[in-house]
Every structure is written in C-alpha cells, then in structure tokens.
mmCIF file of C-alpha atoms in Angstrom:
data_model
loop_
_atom_site.group_PDB
_atom_site.id
_atom_site.type_symbol
_atom_site.label_atom_id
_atom_site.label_comp_id
_atom_site.label_asym_id
_atom_site.label_seq_id
_atom_site.Cartn_x
_atom_site.Cartn_y
_atom_site.Cartn_z
ATOM 1 C CA MET A 171 71.908 182.933 5.283
ATOM 2 C CA ILE A 172 69.406 181.833 2.666
ATOM 3 C CA PRO A 173 66.070 183.699 2.679
ATOM 4 C CA LEU A 174 62.969 181.549 2.249
ATOM 5 C CA ARG A 175 60.032 183.926 2.750
ATOM 6 C CA ASP A 176 58.878 186.985 4.619
ATOM 7 C CA VAL A 177 56.148 187.083 7.272
ATOM 8 C CA ILE A 178 53.772 189.517 5.555
ATOM 9 C CA PRO A 179 51.138 187.995 3.260
ATOM 10 C CA SER A 180 50.186 189.909 0.150
ATOM 11 C CA ARG A 181 46.625 191.200 -0.004
ATOM 12 C CA THR A 182 46.442 190.882 -3.790
ATOM 13 C CA THR A 183 47.640 188.399 -6.394
ATOM 14 C CA PRO A 184 51.152 189.487 -7.481
ATOM 15 C CA VAL A 185 50.371 189.231 -11.188
ATOM 16 C CA VAL A 186 53.366 191.220 -12.426
ATOM 17 C CA THR A 187 55.792 189.406 -10.140
ATOM 18 C CA VAL A 188 54.556 186.053 -11.440
ATOM 19 C CA VAL A 189 54.698 187.207 -15.071
ATOM 20 C CA LEU A 190 58.250 188.487 -14.608
ATOM 21 C CA ILE A 191 59.317 185.155 -13.121
ATOM 22 C CA VAL A 192 57.683 183.266 -16.003
ATOM 23 C CA LEU A 193 59.345 185.488 -18.624
ATOM 24 C CA ASN A 194 62.718 185.048 -16.958
ATOM 25 C CA ALA A 195 62.150 181.291 -16.807
ATOM 26 C CA LEU A 196 61.265 181.112 -20.500
ATOM 27 C CA ALA A 197 64.322 183.157 -21.445
ATOM 28 C CA PHE A 198 66.545 180.973 -19.271
ATOM 29 C CA ALA A 199 65.083 177.792 -20.754
ATOM 30 C CA PHE A 200 65.868 179.097 -24.237
ATOM 31 C CA GLN A 201 69.422 179.993 -23.200
ATOM 32 C CA PHE A 202 69.845 176.543 -21.675
ATOM 33 C CA SER A 203 68.782 174.940 -24.969
ATOM 34 C CA LEU A 204 71.658 176.603 -26.858
ATOM 35 C CA ASP A 205 75.132 175.168 -27.207
ATOM 36 C CA ALA A 206 78.055 177.063 -25.676
ATOM 37 C CA GLN A 207 78.912 179.055 -28.788
ATOM 38 C CA ALA A 208 75.333 179.999 -29.602
ATOM 39 C CA GLY A 209 74.682 180.843 -25.956
ATOM 40 C CA GLN A 210 77.638 183.218 -25.849
ATOM 41 C CA ALA A 211 76.516 184.868 -29.082
ATOM 42 C CA PHE A 212 72.984 185.257 -27.699
ATOM 43 C CA ALA A 213 74.271 186.823 -24.462
ATOM 44 C CA THR A 214 76.494 189.201 -26.425
ATOM 45 C CA ARG A 215 73.604 190.193 -28.683
ATOM 46 C CA TYR A 216 71.011 190.753 -25.977
ATOM 47 C CA GLY A 217 73.156 191.417 -22.924
ATOM 48 C CA LEU A 218 74.285 194.951 -22.117
ATOM 49 C CA VAL A 219 77.836 195.541 -23.371
ATOM 50 C CA PRO A 220 78.978 198.911 -21.947
ATOM 51 C CA ALA A 221 81.521 199.463 -24.738
ATOM 52 C CA ASP A 222 78.742 198.945 -27.315
ATOM 53 C CA PHE A 223 75.834 200.542 -25.465
ATOM 54 C CA SER A 224 72.296 200.006 -26.735
ATOM 55 C CA TRP A 225 69.048 201.070 -25.089
ATOM 56 C CA MET A 226 67.402 197.890 -26.318
ATOM 57 C CA THR A 227 69.828 195.747 -24.338
ATOM 58 C CA VAL A 228 69.171 197.779 -21.196
ATOM 59 C CA ALA A 229 65.776 196.045 -21.232
ATOM 60 C CA THR A 230 66.643 192.654 -22.720
ATOM 61 C CA SER A 231 69.610 192.095 -20.410
ATOM 62 C CA MET A 232 67.240 192.054 -17.414
ATOM 63 C CA PHE A 233 65.741 188.753 -18.596
ATOM 64 C CA LEU A 234 68.952 186.795 -19.218
ATOM 65 C CA HIS A 235 71.014 184.859 -16.688
ATOM 66 C CA GLY A 236 74.423 183.262 -16.544
ATOM 67 C CA GLY A 237 73.511 179.956 -14.916
ATOM 68 C CA LEU A 238 71.037 178.063 -12.773
ATOM 69 C CA LEU A 239 72.206 179.559 -9.463
ATOM 70 C CA HIS A 240 72.123 183.072 -10.937
ATOM 71 C CA PHE A 241 68.600 182.545 -12.248
ATOM 72 C CA GLY A 242 67.293 180.658 -9.212
ATOM 73 C CA GLY A 243 68.703 183.108 -6.684
ATOM 74 C CA ASN A 244 67.285 186.112 -8.491
ATOM 75 C CA MET A 245 63.831 184.591 -8.850
ATOM 76 C CA LEU A 246 63.783 183.565 -5.188
ATOM 77 C CA TYR A 247 64.525 187.134 -4.102
ATOM 78 C CA LEU A 248 61.969 188.533 -6.556
ATOM 79 C CA TRP A 249 59.286 186.193 -5.199
ATOM 80 C CA ILE A 250 60.057 186.960 -1.548
ATOM 81 C CA PHE A 251 60.112 190.744 -1.862
ATOM 82 C CA GLY A 252 58.182 191.456 -5.054
ATOM 83 C CA ASP A 253 54.678 190.435 -4.011
ATOM 84 C CA ASN A 254 54.439 192.888 -1.116
ATOM 85 C CA VAL A 255 55.985 195.773 -3.048
ATOM 86 C CA GLU A 256 53.603 195.111 -5.940
ATOM 87 C CA ASP A 257 50.749 195.047 -3.420
ATOM 88 C CA ARG A 258 51.638 198.552 -2.215
ATOM 89 C CA MET A 259 52.234 199.999 -5.685
ATOM 90 C CA GLY A 260 49.667 198.285 -7.861
ATOM 91 C CA HIS A 261 50.465 196.187 -10.904
ATOM 92 C CA GLY A 262 51.197 198.891 -13.483
ATOM 93 C CA ARG A 263 53.229 201.082 -11.165
ATOM 94 C CA PHE A 264 55.220 198.109 -9.945
ATOM 95 C CA LEU A 265 56.170 197.102 -13.487
ATOM 96 C CA ALA A 266 57.295 200.650 -14.294
ATOM 97 C CA PHE A 267 59.236 200.786 -11.018
ATOM 98 C CA TYR A 268 60.923 197.439 -11.697
ATOM 99 C CA LEU A 269 62.051 198.451 -15.175
ATOM 100 C CA LEU A 270 63.216 201.866 -13.975
ATOM 101 C CA CYS A 271 65.375 200.354 -11.246
ATOM 102 C CA GLY A 272 66.794 197.849 -13.710
ATOM 103 C CA ALA A 273 67.671 200.655 -16.110
ATOM 104 C CA ALA A 274 69.264 202.714 -13.323
ATOM 105 C CA ALA A 275 71.361 199.707 -12.335
ATOM 106 C CA ALA A 276 72.499 199.096 -15.905
ATOM 107 C CA LEU A 277 73.399 202.746 -16.465
ATOM 108 C CA ALA A 278 75.360 202.898 -13.217
ATOM 109 C CA GLN A 279 77.424 199.829 -14.075
ATOM 110 C CA THR A 280 78.022 201.237 -17.565
ATOM 111 C CA ALA A 281 79.227 204.511 -16.063
ATOM 112 C CA ILE A 282 81.628 202.646 -13.762
ATOM 113 C CA GLU A 283 83.025 200.422 -16.538
ATOM 114 C CA PRO A 284 82.305 202.169 -19.850
ATOM 115 C CA GLY A 285 84.984 200.250 -21.718
ATOM 116 C CA SER A 286 83.877 196.770 -20.692
ATOM 117 C CA THR A 287 83.238 194.323 -23.529
ATOM 118 C CA ILE A 288 81.741 191.702 -21.198
ATOM 119 C CA PRO A 289 77.945 191.337 -21.569
ATOM 120 C CA MET A 290 76.092 192.293 -18.403
ATOM 121 C CA ILE A 291 73.049 190.073 -17.874
ATOM 122 C CA GLY A 292 70.625 189.386 -15.059
ATOM 123 C CA ALA A 293 67.621 190.778 -13.219
ATOM 124 C CA SER A 294 69.712 191.572 -10.134
ATOM 125 C CA GLY A 295 69.661 195.349 -10.562
ATOM 126 C CA ALA A 296 65.887 195.519 -10.935
ATOM 127 C CA ILE A 297 65.383 193.110 -8.036
ATOM 128 C CA ALA A 298 67.766 195.182 -5.912
ATOM 129 C CA GLY A 299 65.381 198.083 -6.522
ATOM 130 C CA VAL A 300 62.490 195.950 -5.265
ATOM 131 C CA MET A 301 64.551 195.117 -2.179
ATOM 132 C CA GLY A 302 65.229 198.819 -1.631
ATOM 133 C CA ALA A 303 61.504 199.528 -1.785
ATOM 134 C CA TYR A 304 60.789 196.702 0.665
ATOM 135 C CA PHE A 305 63.453 198.142 2.990
ATOM 136 C CA VAL A 306 61.496 201.416 3.103
ATOM 137 C CA LEU A 307 57.939 200.075 3.073
ATOM 138 C CA TYR A 308 58.290 197.155 5.490
ATOM 139 C CA PRO A 309 61.039 198.017 7.979
ATOM 140 C CA HIS A 310 59.332 196.021 10.743
ATOM 141 C CA SER A 311 58.915 192.853 8.706
ATOM 142 C CA ARG A 312 60.999 189.731 9.285
ATOM 143 C CA ILE A 313 62.613 187.339 6.847
ATOM 144 C CA VAL A 314 62.484 183.601 7.510
ATOM 145 C CA THR A 315 66.045 182.515 6.795
ATOM 146 C CA LEU A 316 67.852 179.200 6.529
ATOM 147 C CA LEU A 317 71.023 179.331 8.601
ATOM 148 C CA PRO A 318 73.553 176.510 8.015
ATOM 149 C CA LEU A 319 75.454 175.586 11.191
ATOM 150 C CA PHE A 320 78.147 173.083 10.226
ATOM 151 C CA VAL A 321 76.173 169.875 9.573
ATOM 152 C CA PHE A 322 72.916 171.329 10.918
ATOM 153 C CA VAL A 323 70.515 173.891 9.533
ATOM 154 C CA GLN A 324 68.198 176.148 11.483
ATOM 155 C CA LEU A 325 65.307 178.398 10.528
ATOM 156 C CA ILE A 326 65.455 181.844 12.073
ATOM 157 C CA GLU A 327 63.524 185.079 11.620
ATOM 158 C CA VAL A 328 65.762 188.019 10.798
ATOM 159 C CA PRO A 329 64.509 191.631 10.871
ATOM 160 C CA ALA A 330 64.080 192.750 7.268
ATOM 161 C CA ILE A 331 65.869 196.028 7.898
ATOM 162 C CA PHE A 332 68.897 194.068 9.168
ATOM 163 C CA PHE A 333 68.860 191.456 6.390
ATOM 164 C CA LEU A 334 68.547 194.027 3.616
ATOM 165 C CA GLY A 335 70.931 196.468 5.272
ATOM 166 C CA ILE A 336 73.641 193.806 5.508
ATOM 167 C CA TRP A 337 73.011 192.769 1.906
ATOM 168 C CA PHE A 338 73.393 196.353 0.695
ATOM 169 C CA LEU A 339 76.542 196.906 2.754
ATOM 170 C CA MET A 340 78.118 193.770 1.280
ATOM 171 C CA GLN A 341 77.341 194.915 -2.261
ATOM 172 C CA PHE A 342 78.803 198.349 -1.571
ATOM 173 C CA LEU A 343 81.996 197.021 0.015
ATOM 174 C CA ASN A 344 82.484 194.499 -2.776
ATOM 175 C CA GLY A 345 81.893 197.263 -5.295
ATOM 176 C CA VAL A 346 84.556 199.439 -3.692
ATOM 177 C CA GLY A 347 86.911 196.476 -3.678
ATOM 178 C CA SER A 348 86.221 195.782 -7.345
ATOM 179 C CA LEU A 349 87.391 199.272 -8.275
ATOM 180 C CA ALA A 350 90.843 198.452 -6.940
ATOM 181 C CA THR A 351 91.145 194.962 -8.396
ATOM 182 C CA ALA A 352 89.201 194.959 -11.658
ATOM 183 C CA THR A 353 90.993 194.447 -14.940
ATOM 184 C CA PRO A 354 90.097 197.251 -17.367
ATOM 185 C CA GLY A 355 87.245 196.123 -19.593
ATOM 186 C CA ALA A 356 86.003 193.320 -17.349
ATOM 187 C CA PRO A 357 83.907 193.335 -14.156
ATOM 188 C CA ALA A 358 85.688 191.965 -11.098
ATOM 189 C CA GLY A 359 84.668 188.391 -10.397
ATOM 190 C CA GLY A 360 81.926 188.601 -13.026
ATOM 191 C CA VAL A 361 79.578 190.351 -10.578
ATOM 192 C CA ALA A 362 78.208 193.820 -11.321
ATOM 193 C CA PHE A 363 78.200 195.040 -7.723
ATOM 194 C CA TRP A 364 77.566 198.664 -8.641
ATOM 195 C CA ALA A 365 74.449 197.640 -10.541
ATOM 196 C CA HIS A 366 73.173 196.099 -7.300
ATOM 197 C CA VAL A 367 74.044 199.228 -5.325
ATOM 198 C CA ALA A 368 72.460 201.569 -7.861
ATOM 199 C CA GLY A 369 69.312 199.467 -8.170
ATOM 200 C CA PHE A 370 68.826 199.403 -4.399
ATOM 201 C CA VAL A 371 69.400 203.165 -4.084
ATOM 202 C CA ALA A 372 67.008 203.825 -6.972
ATOM 203 C CA GLY A 373 64.382 201.751 -5.184
ATOM 204 C CA VAL A 374 64.829 203.628 -1.914
ATOM 205 C CA LEU A 375 64.699 207.040 -3.608
ATOM 206 C CA THR A 376 61.724 206.449 -5.904
ATOM 207 C CA VAL A 377 59.479 204.143 -3.875
ATOM 208 C CA PHE A 378 57.211 206.946 -2.685
ATOM 209 C CA VAL A 379 56.699 208.161 -6.254
ATOM 210 C CA PHE A 380 55.246 204.778 -7.195
ATOM 211 C CA ARG A 381 53.495 203.800 -3.956
ATOM 212 C CA ARG A 382 49.725 204.064 -4.011
ATOM 213 C CA PRO A 383 48.123 206.247 -1.334
ATOM 214 C CA GLU A 384 46.978 203.919 1.423
ATOM 215 C CA ARG A 385 43.504 204.024 2.878
ATOM 216 C CA ALA A 386 43.359 205.249 6.463
ATOM 217 C CA ARG A 387 43.619 201.971 8.304
ATOM 218 C CA VAL A 388 46.027 200.085 10.505
ATOM 219 C CA GLU A 389 47.942 197.215 8.864
ATOM 220 C CA TRP A 390 48.024 194.038 10.907
ATOM 221 C CA TRP A 391 51.773 193.882 10.527
ATOM 222 C CA ASN A 392 52.162 197.093 12.513
ATOM 223 C CA ASP A 393 51.797 194.808 15.513
ATOM 224 C CA LEU A 394 55.256 193.489 14.660
ATOM 225 C CA ARG A 395 56.771 196.703 15.968
#
C-alpha cells in the first residue's frame, strides 16, 4: 500500500513542514552532486555513527538520505501527516516536537547498537514521531492509498488508525528480528527499525505536551466517526 494523502485538510499553511521538505531536498541535492567517495565521506561526517557519537550529528543526520527512494518516501510521509500535526501544534511547537522525536529515535538506535560504525542517516525517526502524533490526534481520519493488484491499481481509503498501527507493528517485528540476525556493528538490512519504533512512541507519548489547546468547537472531521 502506498499512501497518497489523508482526507483532512489543514486549516493553516504548514510552513514548517514545507521548510523541512525544502531543507531535506537541498541536502539531498548536494549529496547527489558528490561522487561516491565524497558522498560516503560526507555521510560519515554528518551522519550519526553510534560508535563515534556526536550531538551535532543527532541533528544533521535527520537531513541526509541514502537514495532517491529513501528521500522520496520520507518526504511523502512528512507531507501527508505533517501538515495536520503542525496545524494542531502551531509552527514553533511542531518544529520542537519534530526535532525531539528525531533525537529520541537516534538515541534509541544508538542504545541498541552502540558499537555500530555505519552512519545512520534519514528523517525517518522524526517523521515516525509525526505519524505517532497523527495516530493520537486523528484516529478517525482515513488515508487515501494506492493498492497494486497484479497488473491493476486501485485507490482505497484506509482508516488512519489501521494504516499507522500496521506500519508500527511491522517496524517493531522487523526490529525484533534484526536483534537476532544483525552482524555486530552494522544494522540489519541497513534499516534502523528501532529508530522508527522509538520515534513513533515518542510522538505518541509527547503529543499532548506540544498540542495547542483547542477552542471549544466541533471539527468537521468528527463526522467521520
């Protein structure tokens, strides 16, 4: 299933979400301009290497990606879920929330694999936090999803709580599996599953700290219940 959009329009312009996407795009364009050797050196310098931990790279690693699919997938998810979460939190709170979830994800993966010398890069942990917040704030929303059926494709609406719940379960199960199969010092399959899990959990647990108090009114999307 490939998510395309949700069914809840944002009431405000998602300034921070757009800026984050632009910054990620600029960083990816710069990475893409480097040759293989320079690109690896750049990722090692600014990616998070658990065995050589640096607080600076906790932040910089969130804006680097390992390829077009990695970058494109992350930005798609950020665009789908970020605008509504930013709407409920406000711009400044949303930025702080995003960075906090990204840091929690990075620290969790470091704790799981402290000896790894492989640079950890990507916005996935922070975006997982945004998805966790969406899971709590918009449980009755639906996600318009592209469903490939052999040679055909179909658009379907999937309940957000189901889509995000399945996503989280898959990350958790893959994370458990990686503990049994990972080579010491390297993440299994190159995917930091525990960063995804930790980011999502951080989002669920802290969303109400960052959410703005809502005015006493009924949201139109309550009719989706």
